[in-house]
XYZ file of N, CA and C in Angstrom:
288
model
N 3.614 192.377 49.521
C 4.760 191.523 49.277
C 5.479 191.922 48.000
N 4.759 192.549 47.082
C 5.327 192.887 45.781
C 6.629 193.677 45.871
N 6.745 194.690 46.745
C 7.999 195.447 46.784
C 9.197 194.631 47.279
N 8.956 193.629 48.120
C 10.056 192.841 48.674
C 10.449 191.641 47.824
N 9.557 191.173 47.004
C 9.807 189.966 46.218
C 11.121 190.013 45.431
N 11.396 191.080 44.671
C 12.652 191.100 43.907
C 13.885 191.001 44.811
N 13.843 191.644 45.949
C 14.969 191.585 46.878
C 15.133 190.177 47.455
N 14.052 189.597 47.911
C 14.121 188.273 48.531
C 14.537 187.176 47.548
N 14.200 187.337 46.284
C 14.546 186.326 45.276
C 15.843 186.628 44.538
N 16.460 187.767 44.821
C 17.687 188.179 44.131
C 18.880 187.402 44.670
N 19.493 186.587 43.830
C 20.648 185.794 44.261
C 21.906 186.648 44.393
N 21.856 187.889 43.924
C 22.996 188.792 44.052
C 23.008 189.565 45.354
N 21.954 189.415 46.151
C 21.854 190.120 47.431
C 21.860 189.079 48.548
N 22.845 189.172 49.430
C 22.942 188.253 50.553
C 21.933 188.638 51.635
N 21.151 187.662 52.075
C 20.230 187.853 53.179
C 20.705 186.994 54.338
N 20.766 187.571 55.543
C 21.173 186.838 56.738
C 19.954 186.747 57.643
N 19.560 185.512 57.942
C 18.380 185.269 58.763
C 18.730 184.235 59.823
N 17.906 184.157 60.837
C 18.095 183.141 61.871
C 16.883 182.225 61.881
N 17.125 180.945 61.722
C 16.070 179.930 61.699
C 14.965 180.339 60.731
N 15.310 180.421 59.472
C 14.371 180.952 58.466
C 13.448 179.895 57.878
N 13.414 178.696 58.438
C 12.551 177.645 57.895
C 11.095 178.081 57.821
N 10.586 178.587 58.920
C 9.188 179.002 58.956
C 8.913 180.180 58.043
N 9.825 181.149 58.044
C 9.668 182.312 57.175
C 9.680 181.899 55.713
N 10.622 181.026 55.368
C 10.730 180.557 53.995
C 9.467 179.812 53.575
N 8.985 178.952 54.449
C 7.783 178.176 54.165
C 6.577 179.093 53.955
N 6.405 180.053 54.838
C 5.289 180.987 54.718
C 5.388 181.815 53.447
N 6.568 182.360 53.174
C 6.737 183.198 51.983
C 6.442 182.409 50.707
N 6.873 181.152 50.671
C 6.637 180.345 49.476
C 5.162 179.992 49.326
N 4.566 179.469 50.386
C 3.192 178.988 50.275
C 2.157 180.106 50.201
N 2.425 181.229 50.839
C 1.456 182.329 50.823
C 1.639 183.253 49.626
N 2.907 183.434 49.183
C 3.173 184.432 48.150
C 3.963 183.909 46.957
N 4.383 182.649 47.007
C 5.167 182.095 45.912
C 6.592 182.617 45.849
N 7.082 183.213 46.933
C 8.440 183.766 46.981
C 9.426 182.647 47.275
N 10.468 182.571 46.460
C 11.545 181.600 46.665
C 12.784 182.359 47.122
N 13.092 182.255 48.415
C 14.273 182.939 48.949
C 15.533 182.464 48.224
N 16.428 183.396 47.974
C 17.690 183.054 47.319
C 18.838 183.722 48.062
N 19.980 183.045 48.105
C 21.201 183.565 48.705
C 20.981 183.967 50.160
N 20.511 182.996 50.951
C 20.249 183.223 52.370
C 21.263 182.454 53.200
N 21.837 183.119 54.188
C 22.665 182.458 55.189
C 21.819 182.373 56.446
N 21.568 181.154 56.898
C 20.797 180.944 58.116
C 21.800 180.777 59.250
N 21.803 181.711 60.202
C 22.795 181.687 61.277
C 22.646 180.461 62.174
N 21.439 179.920 62.285
C 21.256 178.716 63.089
C 21.947 177.521 62.424
N 21.820 177.424 61.120
C 22.479 176.342 60.382
C 23.988 176.548 60.372
N 24.422 177.789 60.202
C 25.862 178.087 60.223
C 26.472 177.677 61.558
N 25.770 177.961 62.652
C 26.252 177.570 63.974
C 26.350 176.055 64.089
N 25.319 175.342 63.620
C 25.334 173.878 63.677
C 26.495 173.310 62.872
N 26.747 173.895 61.713
C 27.863 173.427 60.875
C 29.198 173.689 61.566
N 29.332 174.846 62.204
C 30.562 175.173 62.923
C 30.780 174.189 64.070
N 29.723 173.897 64.830
C 29.832 172.947 65.930
C 30.206 171.556 65.422
N 29.640 171.180 64.286
C 29.942 169.869 63.707
C 31.429 169.786 63.338
N 31.955 170.848 62.746
C 33.365 170.858 62.341
C 34.292 170.931 63.554
N 33.943 171.782 64.540
C 34.816 171.992 65.695
C 34.752 170.866 66.711
N 33.552 170.410 67.016
C 33.381 169.450 68.111
C 32.911 168.083 67.639
N 32.575 167.965 66.376
C 32.096 166.694 65.868
C 30.708 166.331 66.346
N 29.982 167.349 66.832
C 28.625 167.070 67.315
C 27.640 168.004 66.626
N 26.417 167.539 66.547
C 25.371 168.372 65.979
C 24.511 168.883 67.129
N 24.557 170.199 67.385
C 23.807 170.726 68.524
C 22.319 170.817 68.227
N 21.557 170.933 69.298
C 20.142 171.222 69.146
C 20.008 172.627 68.565
N 18.882 172.956 67.994
C 18.706 174.323 67.494
C 19.005 175.340 68.590
N 19.636 176.435 68.196
C 20.058 177.467 69.137
C 19.298 178.756 68.835
N 18.967 179.490 69.882
C 18.240 180.745 69.694
C 19.195 181.853 69.270
N 18.650 182.865 68.655
C 19.461 184.022 68.271
C 20.027 184.692 69.510
N 19.236 184.742 70.579
C 19.710 185.347 71.825
C 20.945 184.595 72.342
N 20.908 183.271 72.314
C 22.042 182.461 72.760
C 23.284 182.764 71.933
N 23.120 182.896 70.616
C 24.266 183.228 69.763
C 24.804 184.613 70.074
N 23.911 185.567 70.334
C 24.360 186.917 70.701
C 25.241 186.859 71.945
N 24.788 186.182 72.967
C 25.539 186.097 74.226
C 26.843 185.344 74.012
N 26.782 184.214 73.311
C 27.966 183.371 73.084
C 29.079 184.103 72.339
N 28.701 184.990 71.424
C 29.697 185.664 70.591
C 29.920 187.119 70.986
N 29.564 187.469 72.215
C 29.915 188.780 72.753
C 28.987 189.917 72.398
N 27.787 189.604 71.987
C 26.818 190.653 71.683
C 25.711 190.659 72.729
N 26.114 190.646 74.000
C 25.136 190.573 75.087
C 24.188 191.764 75.045
N 24.673 192.928 74.609
C 23.802 194.111 74.546
C 22.626 193.856 73.600
N 22.878 193.167 72.489
C 21.799 192.856 71.551
C 20.799 191.920 72.205
N 21.286 190.975 72.994
C 20.397 190.051 73.696
C 19.551 190.802 74.709
N 20.152 191.790 75.392
C 19.402 192.576 76.371
C 18.313 193.398 75.695
N 18.625 193.976 74.538
C 17.630 194.747 73.802
C 16.480 193.840 73.393
N 16.814 192.641 72.942
C 15.759 191.691 72.552
C 14.880 191.346 73.752
N 15.499 191.159 74.914
C 14.725 190.871 76.126
C 13.805 192.029 76.480
N 14.310 193.259 76.382
C 13.486 194.431 76.676
C 12.322 194.536 75.708
N 12.594 194.283 74.439
C 11.528 194.339 73.432
C 10.484 193.277 73.711
N 10.928 192.078 74.073
C 9.986 191.003 74.394
C 9.106 191.403 75.573
N 9.720 192.011 76.586
C 8.954 192.425 77.758
C 7.914 193.485 77.400
N 8.258 194.356 76.468
C 7.333 195.403 76.036
C 6.197 194.856 75.180
N 6.439 193.730 74.517
C 5.460 193.191 73.578
C 4.538 192.161 74.234
N 4.183 192.420 75.459
C 3.230 191.536 76.132
C 1.835 191.815 75.596
N 0.900 190.987 75.982
C -0.485 191.182 75.522
C -1.000 192.577 75.851
N -0.624 193.109 76.993
C -1.126 194.431 77.376
C -0.615 195.515 76.431
N 0.540 195.299 75.822
C 1.076 196.271 74.866
C 0.087 196.493 73.726
N -0.482 195.432 73.227
C -1.370 195.509 72.075
C -2.742 196.078 72.440
N -3.041 196.113 73.747
C -4.330 196.638 74.182
C -4.281 198.141 74.476
N -3.080 198.733 74.522
C -2.956 200.159 74.811
C -3.570 200.982 73.685
N -4.360 201.974 74.075
C -4.976 202.872 73.097
C -4.896 204.293 73.605
N -4.658 205.291 72.814
C -4.339 205.101 71.395
C -2.895 204.625 71.241
N -2.652 203.917 70.146
C -1.290 203.467 69.861
C -0.532 204.605 69.200
N 0.744 204.717 69.544
C 1.557 205.781 68.936
C 2.022 205.359 67.557
């Protein structure tokens, strides 16, 4: 964690994450890292929906945001990666 700590805590470096609550919690409690200058795309989406439609949406997945904003190819890549990362993937030996 030592090499990443300065970057993650640097308020001069913008970090863009999606639903970083769990990541933030883990980094703080396990390593004492306090994230700084983070834009959470899930929160940004909720704020946009609140301003545009006056409603607060349920949490949205990154895949849903990719599709909604025209990045369907990114969503497809994520789906392919998920399919590859099944339990059998981790049992393959030798690993490359």
